[in-house]
Short mmCIF file of C-alpha atoms in Angstrom, two decimals:
data_model
loop_
_atom_site.label_atom_id
_atom_site.label_comp_id
_atom_site.label_asym_id
_atom_site.label_seq_id
_atom_site.Cartn_x
_atom_site.Cartn_y
_atom_site.Cartn_z
CA SER I 12 -211.25 53.89 -81.39
CA GLN I 13 -210.29 52.59 -84.81
CA THR I 14 -206.75 52.58 -86.14
CA ILE I 15 -205.19 51.55 -89.42
CA HIS I 16 -201.63 50.33 -89.83
CA GLN I 17 -199.57 50.02 -92.98
CA TRP I 18 -196.10 48.63 -93.37
CA PRO I 19 -193.42 49.06 -94.38
CA ALA I 20 -193.27 52.85 -94.52
CA THR I 21 -190.56 52.82 -97.19
CA LEU I 22 -189.46 50.12 -99.59
CA VAL I 23 -186.81 49.99 -102.29
CA GLN I 24 -187.05 47.00 -104.61
CA PRO I 25 -185.30 45.92 -107.83
CA VAL I 26 -187.27 45.44 -111.04
CA GLY I 27 -188.64 41.91 -111.28
CA SER I 28 -188.74 41.28 -107.53
CA PRO I 29 -191.94 40.34 -105.67
CA LEU I 30 -193.95 42.68 -103.47
CA SER I 31 -196.12 42.35 -100.40
CA LEU I 32 -197.61 45.35 -98.62
CA GLU I 33 -199.80 44.80 -95.61
CA CYS I 34 -202.58 46.80 -94.06
CA THR I 35 -204.53 46.02 -90.89
CA VAL I 36 -207.42 47.77 -89.19
CA GLU I 37 -208.21 47.62 -85.48
CA GLY I 38 -211.31 48.57 -83.53
CA THR I 39 -213.98 47.74 -86.09
CA SER I 40 -215.41 44.70 -87.82
CA ASN I 41 -216.34 43.99 -91.45
CA PRO I 42 -214.88 47.22 -92.83
CA ASN I 43 -214.66 48.11 -96.49
CA LEU I 44 -210.97 48.14 -97.40
CA TYR I 45 -209.22 50.03 -100.21
CA TRP I 46 -205.80 50.29 -101.86
CA TYR I 47 -204.82 53.51 -103.63
CA ARG I 48 -201.72 54.60 -105.49
CA GLN I 49 -200.45 58.15 -105.77
CA ALA I 50 -197.83 58.52 -108.48
CA ALA I 51 -195.45 61.50 -108.37
CA GLY I 52 -197.29 64.66 -109.36
CA ARG I 53 -200.53 62.81 -109.97
CA GLY I 54 -203.77 62.25 -108.14
CA LEU I 55 -204.97 59.32 -106.10
CA GLN I 56 -206.04 56.28 -108.07
CA LEU I 57 -208.17 53.52 -106.56
CA LEU I 58 -206.55 50.15 -107.29
CA PHE I 59 -208.61 47.60 -105.36
CA TYR I 60 -211.43 47.48 -102.88
CA SER I 61 -213.00 44.79 -100.75
CA VAL I 62 -216.41 44.70 -99.04
CA GLY I 63 -215.76 41.37 -97.28
CA ILE I 64 -213.33 38.50 -96.70
CA GLY I 65 -212.21 37.00 -99.99
CA GLN I 66 -214.09 39.62 -102.03
CA ILE I 67 -211.72 41.71 -104.16
CA SER I 68 -212.64 44.15 -106.92
CA SER I 69 -210.02 45.60 -109.24
CA GLU I 70 -210.43 49.08 -110.64
CA VAL I 71 -207.62 49.13 -113.18
CA PRO I 72 -205.74 46.43 -115.08
CA GLN I 73 -202.21 46.23 -113.76
CA ASN I 74 -199.32 44.20 -112.50
CA LEU I 75 -200.67 44.08 -108.95
CA SER I 76 -203.13 41.92 -107.03
CA ALA I 77 -204.86 42.16 -103.67
CA SER I 78 -206.08 39.68 -101.11
CA ARG I 79 -208.10 39.81 -97.91
CA PRO I 80 -207.27 36.70 -95.90
CA GLN I 81 -208.87 38.01 -92.71
CA ASP I 82 -211.64 40.47 -91.94
CA ARG I 83 -209.31 43.35 -91.07
CA GLN I 84 -206.27 42.50 -93.18
CA PHE I 85 -205.67 43.68 -96.73
CA ILE I 86 -202.57 42.74 -98.72
CA LEU I 87 -201.23 44.22 -101.94
CA SER I 88 -198.93 41.95 -103.95
CA SER I 89 -196.97 41.56 -107.12
CA LYS I 90 -195.03 38.63 -108.51
CA LYS I 91 -192.66 40.80 -110.58
CA LEU I 92 -192.38 44.54 -110.06
CA LEU I 93 -192.12 46.99 -112.95
CA LEU I 94 -190.56 50.45 -112.92
CA SER I 95 -194.06 51.87 -113.38
CA ASP I 96 -195.13 50.37 -110.04
CA SER I 97 -193.20 53.07 -108.20
CA GLY I 98 -195.37 55.37 -106.12
CA PHE I 99 -196.99 56.07 -102.80
CA TYR I 100 -199.44 53.33 -101.77
CA LEU I 101 -202.23 54.10 -99.35
CA CYS I 102 -204.63 51.79 -97.59
CA ALA I 103 -207.99 53.01 -96.31
CA TRP I 104 -211.07 51.70 -94.55
CA SER I 105 -214.68 52.74 -94.11
CA LYS I 106 -217.94 51.30 -92.83
CA GLY I 107 -219.54 51.87 -96.24
CA GLY I 108 -222.93 53.50 -96.70
CA GLY I 109 -221.36 56.87 -97.43
CA GLN I 110 -219.34 56.88 -94.23
CA PRO I 111 -215.92 58.59 -94.33
CA GLN I 112 -212.79 56.78 -95.40
CA HIS I 113 -209.78 56.78 -93.09
CA PHE I 114 -206.27 56.40 -94.42
CA GLY I 115 -203.06 54.82 -93.25
CA ASP I 116 -199.69 56.57 -93.35
CA GLY I 117 -198.75 55.03 -96.69
CA THR I 118 -195.83 53.09 -98.15
CA ARG I 119 -193.39 54.80 -100.46
CA LEU I 120 -192.25 52.24 -103.03
CA SER I 121 -189.22 52.90 -105.22
CA ILE I 122 -188.29 50.49 -107.99
CA LEU I 123 -184.68 50.45 -109.17
CA LYS B 29 -217.82 58.82 -115.18
CA GLN B 30 -217.43 61.15 -112.20
CA GLU B 31 -214.80 63.85 -112.55
CA VAL B 32 -213.72 66.10 -109.70
CA THR B 33 -211.81 69.35 -110.22
CA GLN B 34 -210.26 71.68 -107.66
CA ILE B 35 -209.42 75.33 -108.18
CA PRO B 36 -206.94 76.84 -107.65
CA ALA B 37 -204.19 74.25 -108.05
CA ALA B 38 -201.92 76.26 -105.77
CA LEU B 39 -202.42 79.17 -103.41
CA SER B 40 -200.10 81.27 -101.28
CA VAL B 41 -201.53 83.59 -98.62
CA PRO B 42 -200.12 85.55 -95.68
CA GLU B 43 -200.89 84.35 -92.18
CA GLY B 44 -204.23 85.50 -90.83
CA GLU B 45 -206.10 85.62 -94.13
CA ASN B 46 -209.39 83.85 -94.69
CA LEU B 47 -209.43 81.69 -97.80
CA VAL B 48 -211.72 79.54 -99.92
CA LEU B 49 -210.87 76.36 -101.78
CA ASN B 50 -213.19 75.20 -104.53
CA CYS B 51 -214.24 71.74 -105.64
CA SER B 52 -216.57 70.83 -108.49
CA PHE B 53 -217.92 67.46 -109.61
CA THR B 54 -219.72 66.41 -112.77
CA ASP B 55 -222.23 63.85 -111.46
CA SER B 56 -224.56 65.04 -108.71
CA ALA B 57 -225.56 61.47 -107.79
CA ILE B 58 -223.19 61.32 -104.83
CA TYR B 59 -223.57 59.88 -101.38
CA ASN B 60 -221.45 62.39 -99.48
CA LEU B 61 -218.34 64.53 -99.92
CA GLN B 62 -215.18 64.39 -97.88
CA TRP B 63 -212.36 66.92 -97.48
CA PHE B 64 -208.82 65.82 -96.63
CA ARG B 65 -205.44 67.38 -96.04
CA GLN B 66 -202.17 65.76 -97.04
CA ASP B 67 -198.81 66.88 -95.69
CA PRO B 68 -195.76 66.18 -97.89
CA GLY B 69 -194.87 62.49 -97.90
CA LYS B 70 -197.73 61.63 -95.54
CA GLY B 71 -201.08 59.93 -95.69
CA LEU B 72 -204.45 61.65 -95.83
CA THR B 73 -206.11 63.20 -92.80
CA SER B 74 -209.89 63.48 -92.94
CA LEU B 75 -211.06 67.02 -92.18
CA LEU B 76 -214.80 67.02 -92.78
CA LEU B 77 -217.52 64.81 -94.14
CA ILE B 78 -220.50 66.66 -95.52
CA GLN B 79 -223.57 64.57 -96.20
CA SER B 80 -225.48 65.05 -99.44
CA SER B 81 -228.51 66.24 -97.45
CA GLN B 82 -226.46 68.91 -95.65
CA ARG B 83 -225.47 72.30 -96.94
CA GLU B 84 -222.73 73.05 -94.42
CA GLN B 85 -220.42 71.34 -91.94
CA THR B 86 -218.07 73.06 -89.52
CA SER B 87 -215.03 71.94 -87.55
CA GLY B 88 -213.05 74.62 -85.73
CA ARG B 89 -211.73 77.13 -88.27
CA LEU B 90 -212.96 75.01 -91.17
CA ASN B 91 -216.32 75.29 -92.84
CA ALA B 92 -217.37 73.17 -95.80
CA SER B 93 -220.40 73.84 -97.94
CA LEU B 94 -222.09 71.63 -100.49
CA ASP B 95 -224.42 72.49 -103.36
CA LYS B 96 -225.19 69.08 -104.74
CA SER B 97 -227.45 70.24 -107.55
CA SER B 98 -224.78 72.49 -109.03
CA GLY B 99 -221.94 70.05 -108.30
CA ARG B 100 -219.93 72.36 -106.07
CA SER B 101 -218.31 72.35 -102.66
CA THR B 102 -216.14 74.92 -100.94
CA LEU B 103 -213.79 74.69 -97.99
CA TYR B 104 -213.44 77.91 -96.04
CA ILE B 105 -210.43 78.30 -93.76
CA ALA B 106 -210.61 81.18 -91.31
CA ALA B 107 -207.59 83.02 -89.91
CA SER B 108 -205.05 80.87 -91.73
CA GLN B 109 -201.87 79.75 -89.95
CA PRO B 110 -198.52 78.42 -91.25
CA GLY B 111 -199.54 74.99 -89.89
CA ASP B 112 -202.39 74.96 -92.41
CA SER B 113 -199.84 74.63 -95.23
CA ALA B 114 -200.60 71.34 -96.98
CA THR B 115 -202.39 69.93 -100.00
CA TYR B 116 -206.18 69.88 -99.64
CA LEU B 117 -208.17 67.22 -101.46
CA CYS B 118 -211.87 66.87 -101.93
CA ALA B 119 -213.43 63.52 -102.75
CA VAL B 120 -216.98 62.52 -103.60
CA ILE B 121 -218.31 59.28 -102.15
CA GLY B 122 -220.18 57.22 -104.73
CA THR B 123 -223.60 55.72 -104.12
CA GLY B 124 -222.60 52.10 -104.72
CA THR B 125 -222.13 49.44 -102.03
CA ALA B 126 -218.40 50.02 -101.92
CA SER B 127 -218.75 53.79 -101.28
CA LYS B 128 -215.79 54.48 -103.55
CA LEU B 129 -214.05 57.83 -103.48
CA THR B 130 -213.30 59.91 -106.56
CA PHE B 131 -210.63 62.45 -105.73
CA GLY B 132 -210.06 65.93 -106.98
CA THR B 133 -206.76 67.18 -108.27
CA GLY B 134 -205.91 68.98 -105.03
CA THR B 135 -205.02 72.52 -103.97
CA ARG B 136 -201.54 73.09 -102.60
CA LEU B 137 -201.77 75.78 -99.91
CA GLN B 138 -198.88 77.73 -98.47
CA VAL B 139 -199.45 80.12 -95.59
CA THR B 140 -196.55 82.51 -95.13
CA LEU B 141 -195.44 84.44 -92.05
#
């Protein structure tokens, strides 16, 4: 069966520090991968998606970037965090073609 | 641009009641529709996927319906239990290669003893 792992679960970072969140999927190959952010009291916003290694699409202009160095690995990064980057970050995968998306447990990021 | 709305925003019911959560979307050109639940501070758990060619999908006490032409879906929960308390989200799956999700605003459900 397929599983998705995200880490860390919780992160507290100072403003201006770098960020790296990692997501890996097991049990499938060539998945579509997605990063979402859920800000406090707000809905889920798609940040990035990838349909293959090295292919990254950005949905909103922001202070973040994403990379897919391996087929089942998706990384969310920032060089300098802003207060507005605080939120709950979720990684998801699907096989595409209208198939369901499956989510990780999320990373709660607090910026001080 | 696809917009997804869920009504009501919050709902409190006594244990044992049957209930209906509503989801509406503005663009009927969807691939499929997916219902999720989210417990506080947790990720999303997929409940049901209903394909655009289907009208209903059932899993245990849950039944989801889809009327693509009118842009509506409902999630019916039978014999509600306190463990059903969570936020319920509907999301439409777009027809593009990436199968992107557009989420609704969510319904926060509380089932009381």
